Short mmCIF file of C-alpha atoms and ligand atoms in Angstrom, two decimals:
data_model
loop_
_atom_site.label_atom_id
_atom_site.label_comp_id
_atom_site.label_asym_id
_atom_site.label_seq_id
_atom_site.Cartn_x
_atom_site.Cartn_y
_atom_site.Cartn_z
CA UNK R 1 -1.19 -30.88 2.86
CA UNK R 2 0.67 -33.50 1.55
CA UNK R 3 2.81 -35.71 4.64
CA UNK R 4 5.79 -36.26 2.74
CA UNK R 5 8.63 -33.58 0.79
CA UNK R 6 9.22 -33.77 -2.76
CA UNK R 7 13.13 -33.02 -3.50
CA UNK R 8 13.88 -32.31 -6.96
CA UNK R 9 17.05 -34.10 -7.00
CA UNK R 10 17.20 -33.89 -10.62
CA UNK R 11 17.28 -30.08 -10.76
CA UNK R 12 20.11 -30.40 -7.91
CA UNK R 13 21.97 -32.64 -10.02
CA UNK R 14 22.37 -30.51 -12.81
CA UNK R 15 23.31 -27.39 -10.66
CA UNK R 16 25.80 -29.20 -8.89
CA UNK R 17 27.21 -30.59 -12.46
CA UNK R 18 27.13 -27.01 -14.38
CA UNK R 19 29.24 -25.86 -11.43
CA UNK R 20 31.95 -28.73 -11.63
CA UNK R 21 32.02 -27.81 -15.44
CA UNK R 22 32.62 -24.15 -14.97
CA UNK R 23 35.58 -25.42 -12.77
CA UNK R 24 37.09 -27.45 -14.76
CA UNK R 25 37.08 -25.06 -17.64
CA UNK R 26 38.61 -22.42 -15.67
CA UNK R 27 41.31 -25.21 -15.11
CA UNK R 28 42.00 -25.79 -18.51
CA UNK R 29 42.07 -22.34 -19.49
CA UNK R 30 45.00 -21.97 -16.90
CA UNK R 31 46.45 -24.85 -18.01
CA UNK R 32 45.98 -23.85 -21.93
CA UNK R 33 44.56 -27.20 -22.32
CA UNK R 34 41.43 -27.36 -24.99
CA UNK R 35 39.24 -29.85 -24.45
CA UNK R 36 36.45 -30.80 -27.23
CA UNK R 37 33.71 -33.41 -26.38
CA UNK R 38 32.35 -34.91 -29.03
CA UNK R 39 29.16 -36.78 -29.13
CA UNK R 40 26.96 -38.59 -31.37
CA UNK R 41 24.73 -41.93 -31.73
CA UNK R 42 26.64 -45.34 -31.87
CA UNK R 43 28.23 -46.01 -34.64
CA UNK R 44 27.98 -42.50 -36.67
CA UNK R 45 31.80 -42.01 -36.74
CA UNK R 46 33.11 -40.81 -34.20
CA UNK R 47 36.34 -42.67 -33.94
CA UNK R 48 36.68 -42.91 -37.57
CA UNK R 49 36.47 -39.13 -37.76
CA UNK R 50 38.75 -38.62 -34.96
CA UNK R 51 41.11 -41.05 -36.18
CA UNK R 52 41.01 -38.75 -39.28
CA UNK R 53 41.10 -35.67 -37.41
CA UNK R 54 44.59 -36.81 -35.85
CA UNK R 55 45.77 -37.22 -38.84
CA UNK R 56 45.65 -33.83 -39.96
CA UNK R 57 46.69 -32.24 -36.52
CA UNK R 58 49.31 -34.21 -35.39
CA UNK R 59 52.05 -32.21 -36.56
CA UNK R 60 50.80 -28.82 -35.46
CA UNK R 61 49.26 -29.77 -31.64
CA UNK R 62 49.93 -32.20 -28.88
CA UNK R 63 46.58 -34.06 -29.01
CA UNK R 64 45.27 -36.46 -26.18
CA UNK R 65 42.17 -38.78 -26.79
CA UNK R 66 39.47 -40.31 -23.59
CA UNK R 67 37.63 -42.71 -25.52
CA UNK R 68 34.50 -43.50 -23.25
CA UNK R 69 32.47 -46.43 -23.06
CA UNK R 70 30.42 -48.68 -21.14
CA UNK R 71 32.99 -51.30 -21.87
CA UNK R 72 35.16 -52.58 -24.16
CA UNK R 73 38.61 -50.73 -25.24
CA UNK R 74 37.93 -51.14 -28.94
CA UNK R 75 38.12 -47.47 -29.86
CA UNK R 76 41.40 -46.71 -27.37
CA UNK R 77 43.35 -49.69 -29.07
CA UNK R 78 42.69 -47.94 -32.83
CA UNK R 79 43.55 -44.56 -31.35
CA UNK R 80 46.92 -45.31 -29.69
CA UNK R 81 47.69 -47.99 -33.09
CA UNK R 82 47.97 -44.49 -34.44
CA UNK R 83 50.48 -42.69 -32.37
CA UNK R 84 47.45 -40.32 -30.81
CA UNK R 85 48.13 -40.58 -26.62
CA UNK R 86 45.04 -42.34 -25.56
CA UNK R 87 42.81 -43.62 -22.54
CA UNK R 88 40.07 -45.63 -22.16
CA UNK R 89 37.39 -44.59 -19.84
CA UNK R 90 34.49 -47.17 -18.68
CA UNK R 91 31.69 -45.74 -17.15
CA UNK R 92 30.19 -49.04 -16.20
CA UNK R 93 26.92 -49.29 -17.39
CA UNK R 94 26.28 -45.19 -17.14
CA UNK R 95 25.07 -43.80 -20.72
CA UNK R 96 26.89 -40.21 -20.26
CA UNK R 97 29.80 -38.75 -18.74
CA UNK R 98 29.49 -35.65 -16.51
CA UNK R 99 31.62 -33.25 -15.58
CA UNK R 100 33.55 -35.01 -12.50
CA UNK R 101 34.19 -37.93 -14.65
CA UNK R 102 35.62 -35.98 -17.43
CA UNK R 103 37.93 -34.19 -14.66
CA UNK R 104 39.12 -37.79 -13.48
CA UNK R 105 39.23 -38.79 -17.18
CA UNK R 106 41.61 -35.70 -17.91
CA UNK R 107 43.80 -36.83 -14.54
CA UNK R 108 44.63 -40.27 -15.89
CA UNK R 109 44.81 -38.95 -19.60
CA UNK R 110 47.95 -36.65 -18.04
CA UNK R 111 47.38 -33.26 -19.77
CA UNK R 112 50.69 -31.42 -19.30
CA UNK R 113 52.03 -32.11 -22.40
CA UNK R 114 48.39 -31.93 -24.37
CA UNK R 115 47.42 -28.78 -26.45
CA UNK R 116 43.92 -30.51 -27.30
CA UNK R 117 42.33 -33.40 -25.68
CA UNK R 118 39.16 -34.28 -26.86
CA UNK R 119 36.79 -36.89 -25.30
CA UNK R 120 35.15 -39.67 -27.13
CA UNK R 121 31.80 -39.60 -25.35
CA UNK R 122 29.32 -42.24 -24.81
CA UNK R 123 27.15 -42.98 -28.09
CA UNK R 124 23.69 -41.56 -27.44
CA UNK R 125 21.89 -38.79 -28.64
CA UNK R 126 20.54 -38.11 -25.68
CA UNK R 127 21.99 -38.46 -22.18
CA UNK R 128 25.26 -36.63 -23.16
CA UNK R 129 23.54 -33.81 -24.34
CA UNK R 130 22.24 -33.31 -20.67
CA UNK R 131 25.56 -33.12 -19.03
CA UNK R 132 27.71 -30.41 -19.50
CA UNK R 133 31.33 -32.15 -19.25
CA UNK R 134 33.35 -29.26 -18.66
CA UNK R 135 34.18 -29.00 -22.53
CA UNK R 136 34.93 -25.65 -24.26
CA UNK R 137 33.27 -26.55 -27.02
CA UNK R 138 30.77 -29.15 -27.82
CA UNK R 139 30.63 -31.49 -31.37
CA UNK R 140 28.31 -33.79 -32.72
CA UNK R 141 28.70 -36.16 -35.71
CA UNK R 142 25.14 -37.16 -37.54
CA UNK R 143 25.63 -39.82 -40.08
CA UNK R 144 23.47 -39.71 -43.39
CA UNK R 145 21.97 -43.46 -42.46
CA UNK R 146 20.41 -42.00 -39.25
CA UNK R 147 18.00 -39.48 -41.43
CA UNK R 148 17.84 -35.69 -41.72
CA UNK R 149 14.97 -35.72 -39.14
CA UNK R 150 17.02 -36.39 -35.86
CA UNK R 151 17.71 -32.24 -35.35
CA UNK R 152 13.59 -32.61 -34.80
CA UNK R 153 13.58 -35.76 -32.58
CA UNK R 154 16.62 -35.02 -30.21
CA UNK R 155 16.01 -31.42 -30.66
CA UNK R 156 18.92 -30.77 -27.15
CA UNK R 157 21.37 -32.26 -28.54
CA UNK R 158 21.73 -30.43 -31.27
CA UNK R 159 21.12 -27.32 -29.41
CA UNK R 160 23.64 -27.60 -27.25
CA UNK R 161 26.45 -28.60 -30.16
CA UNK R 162 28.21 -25.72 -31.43
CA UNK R 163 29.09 -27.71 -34.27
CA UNK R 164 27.51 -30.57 -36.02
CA UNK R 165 29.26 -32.73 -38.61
CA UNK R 166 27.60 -34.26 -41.41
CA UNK R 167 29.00 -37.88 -42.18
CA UNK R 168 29.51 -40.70 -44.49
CA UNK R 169 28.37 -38.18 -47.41
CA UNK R 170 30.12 -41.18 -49.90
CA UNK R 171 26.59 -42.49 -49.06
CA UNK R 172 24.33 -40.06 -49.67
CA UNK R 173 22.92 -41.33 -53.58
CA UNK R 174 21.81 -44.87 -51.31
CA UNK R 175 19.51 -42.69 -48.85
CA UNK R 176 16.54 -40.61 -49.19
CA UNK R 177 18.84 -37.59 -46.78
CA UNK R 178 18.30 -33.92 -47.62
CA UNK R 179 20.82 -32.09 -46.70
CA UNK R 180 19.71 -28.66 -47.65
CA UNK R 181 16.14 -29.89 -45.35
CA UNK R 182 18.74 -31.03 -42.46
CA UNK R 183 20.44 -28.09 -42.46
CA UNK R 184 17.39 -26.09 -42.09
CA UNK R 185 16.31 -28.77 -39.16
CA UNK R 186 19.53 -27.94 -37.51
CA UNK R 187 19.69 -23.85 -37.51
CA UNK R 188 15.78 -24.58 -36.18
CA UNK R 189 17.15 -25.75 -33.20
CA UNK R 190 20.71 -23.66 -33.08
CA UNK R 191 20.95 -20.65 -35.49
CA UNK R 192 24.21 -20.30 -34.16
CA UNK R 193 25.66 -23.99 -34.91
CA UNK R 194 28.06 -24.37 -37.66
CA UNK R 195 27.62 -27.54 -39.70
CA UNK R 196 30.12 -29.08 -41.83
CA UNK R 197 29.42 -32.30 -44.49
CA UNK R 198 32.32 -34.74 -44.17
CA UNK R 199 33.33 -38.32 -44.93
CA UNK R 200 35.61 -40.19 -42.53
CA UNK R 201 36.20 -43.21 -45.17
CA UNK R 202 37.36 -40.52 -48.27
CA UNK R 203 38.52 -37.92 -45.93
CA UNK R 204 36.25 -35.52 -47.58
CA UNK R 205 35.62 -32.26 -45.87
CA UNK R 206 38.08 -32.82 -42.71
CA UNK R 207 40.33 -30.25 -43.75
CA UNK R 208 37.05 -27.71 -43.55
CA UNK R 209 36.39 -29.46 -39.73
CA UNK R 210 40.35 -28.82 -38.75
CA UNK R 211 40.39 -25.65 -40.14
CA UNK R 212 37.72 -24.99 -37.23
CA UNK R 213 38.96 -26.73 -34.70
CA UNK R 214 42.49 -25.01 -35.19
CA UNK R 215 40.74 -21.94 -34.91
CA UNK R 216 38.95 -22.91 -31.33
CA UNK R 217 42.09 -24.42 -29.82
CA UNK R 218 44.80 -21.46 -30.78
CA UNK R 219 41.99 -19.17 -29.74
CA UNK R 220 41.54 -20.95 -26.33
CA UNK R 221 45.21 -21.06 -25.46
CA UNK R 222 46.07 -17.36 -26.89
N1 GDP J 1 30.52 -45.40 -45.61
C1 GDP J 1 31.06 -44.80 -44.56
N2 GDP J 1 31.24 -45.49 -43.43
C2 GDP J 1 31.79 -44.85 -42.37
C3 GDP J 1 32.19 -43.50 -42.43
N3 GDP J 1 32.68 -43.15 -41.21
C4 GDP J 1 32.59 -44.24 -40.44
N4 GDP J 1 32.08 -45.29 -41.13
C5 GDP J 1 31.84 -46.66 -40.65
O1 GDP J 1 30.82 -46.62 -39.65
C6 GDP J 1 31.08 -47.59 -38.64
C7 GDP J 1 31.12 -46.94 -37.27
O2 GDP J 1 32.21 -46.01 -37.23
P1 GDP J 1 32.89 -45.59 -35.86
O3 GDP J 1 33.92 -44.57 -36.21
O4 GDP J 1 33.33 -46.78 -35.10
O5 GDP J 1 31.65 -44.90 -35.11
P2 GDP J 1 31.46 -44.50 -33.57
O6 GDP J 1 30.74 -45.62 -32.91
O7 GDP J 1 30.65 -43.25 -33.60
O8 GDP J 1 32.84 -44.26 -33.00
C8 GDP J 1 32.40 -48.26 -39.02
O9 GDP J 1 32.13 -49.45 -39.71
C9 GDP J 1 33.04 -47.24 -39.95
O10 GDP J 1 33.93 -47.83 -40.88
C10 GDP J 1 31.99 -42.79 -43.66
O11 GDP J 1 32.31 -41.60 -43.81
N5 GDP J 1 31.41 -43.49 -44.67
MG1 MG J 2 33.79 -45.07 -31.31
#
């Protein structure tokens, strides 16, 4: 017998987290508030493609941005040059956000006059993925640069994304990327996930991506 306990304080971590989220979902669904968490590597597009997104949804929905980092308040200052409410959340150091942070994140962002607030999460394919942040629905953005293989090496993240955008198509004819072979790498790991090509720089395929989120946020708040 063995003189000391082992405590799987992972397992107890996540438990603890997926409960927080379910919380703070049912809050938002009281509230009417939709709240999207987007994820990716660094440097894919995230802000570029939210910055586009805003664009196009401004008009029609009250949208509120948490743009998380480890530091810096790069991303916040480009948001709010555009008109989008904005906060900048440091995590200090910590490679994810979980569902209490996005619940603190939401406080200071000041939701009562947001339809959609979606949360710029930390840029990693893999930490984030772990942590369910409360979020009624999860996006990813892949960038062509990064190679249609990563649905095989960070097979969770794209499991748990129920949809994954496609990026900087304008440079697909510089990269060996096959989309028709990363699509199929994608429905391997989520049958269910819906995947849309796009191109923050052209705006190419964002009305297809607003289309669906329009969809998810008046059906949330119906
Ligand atoms: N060629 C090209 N570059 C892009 C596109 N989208 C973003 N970028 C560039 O990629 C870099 C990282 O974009 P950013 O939005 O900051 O990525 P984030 O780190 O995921 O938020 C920036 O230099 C962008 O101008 C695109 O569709 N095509
Ligand atoms: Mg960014």
């Amino acid at each position: 017998m063995e003189k000391f306990r082992v405590l799987e304080i992972k397992q107890s971590v996540f438990a603890d987290n997926d409960k927080r989220a379910d919380e703070l979902r049912k809050e938002l669904k009281a509230k009417k508030v939709f709240l999207l968490n987007l994820m990716s590597s660094p440097g894919a597009g995230k802000t570029s493609t939210l910055a586009r997104t805003a664009e196009q949804l401004k008009d029609e929905m009250r949208i509120g941005v948490m743009e998380a980092d480890i530091d810096s308040d790069v991303d916040a200052r480009t948001m709010a040059e555009l008109g989008v409410k904005t906060i900048q959340l440091h995590t200090g150091g910590m490679c994810h956000l979980d569902a209490g942070m996005t619940a603190r994140g939401l406080e200071g962002l000041q939701t009562d006059d947001v339809d959609l607030a979606i949360l710029e999460n930390v840029g990693n394919l893999v930490c984030p993925a772990e942590f369910d942040t409360g979020a009624v629905k999860n996006a990813m953005i892949l960038s062509v640069p990064e190679g249609d293989d990563k649905p095989l090496k960070y097979p969770l993240m794209f499991t748990v994304c129920d949809v994954v955008l496609i990026n900087k198509i304008d440079v697909l004819p510089y990269f060996d990327f096959d989309m028709d072979l990363c699509r199929r790498n994608i429905l391997m790991r989520n049958p269910n996930a819906r995947i849309i090509p796009v191109c923050a720089r052209t705006g190419e395929g964002i009305d297809v991506w607003a289309d669906w989120l329009r969809m998810q946020v008046e059906e949330w708040r119906r």
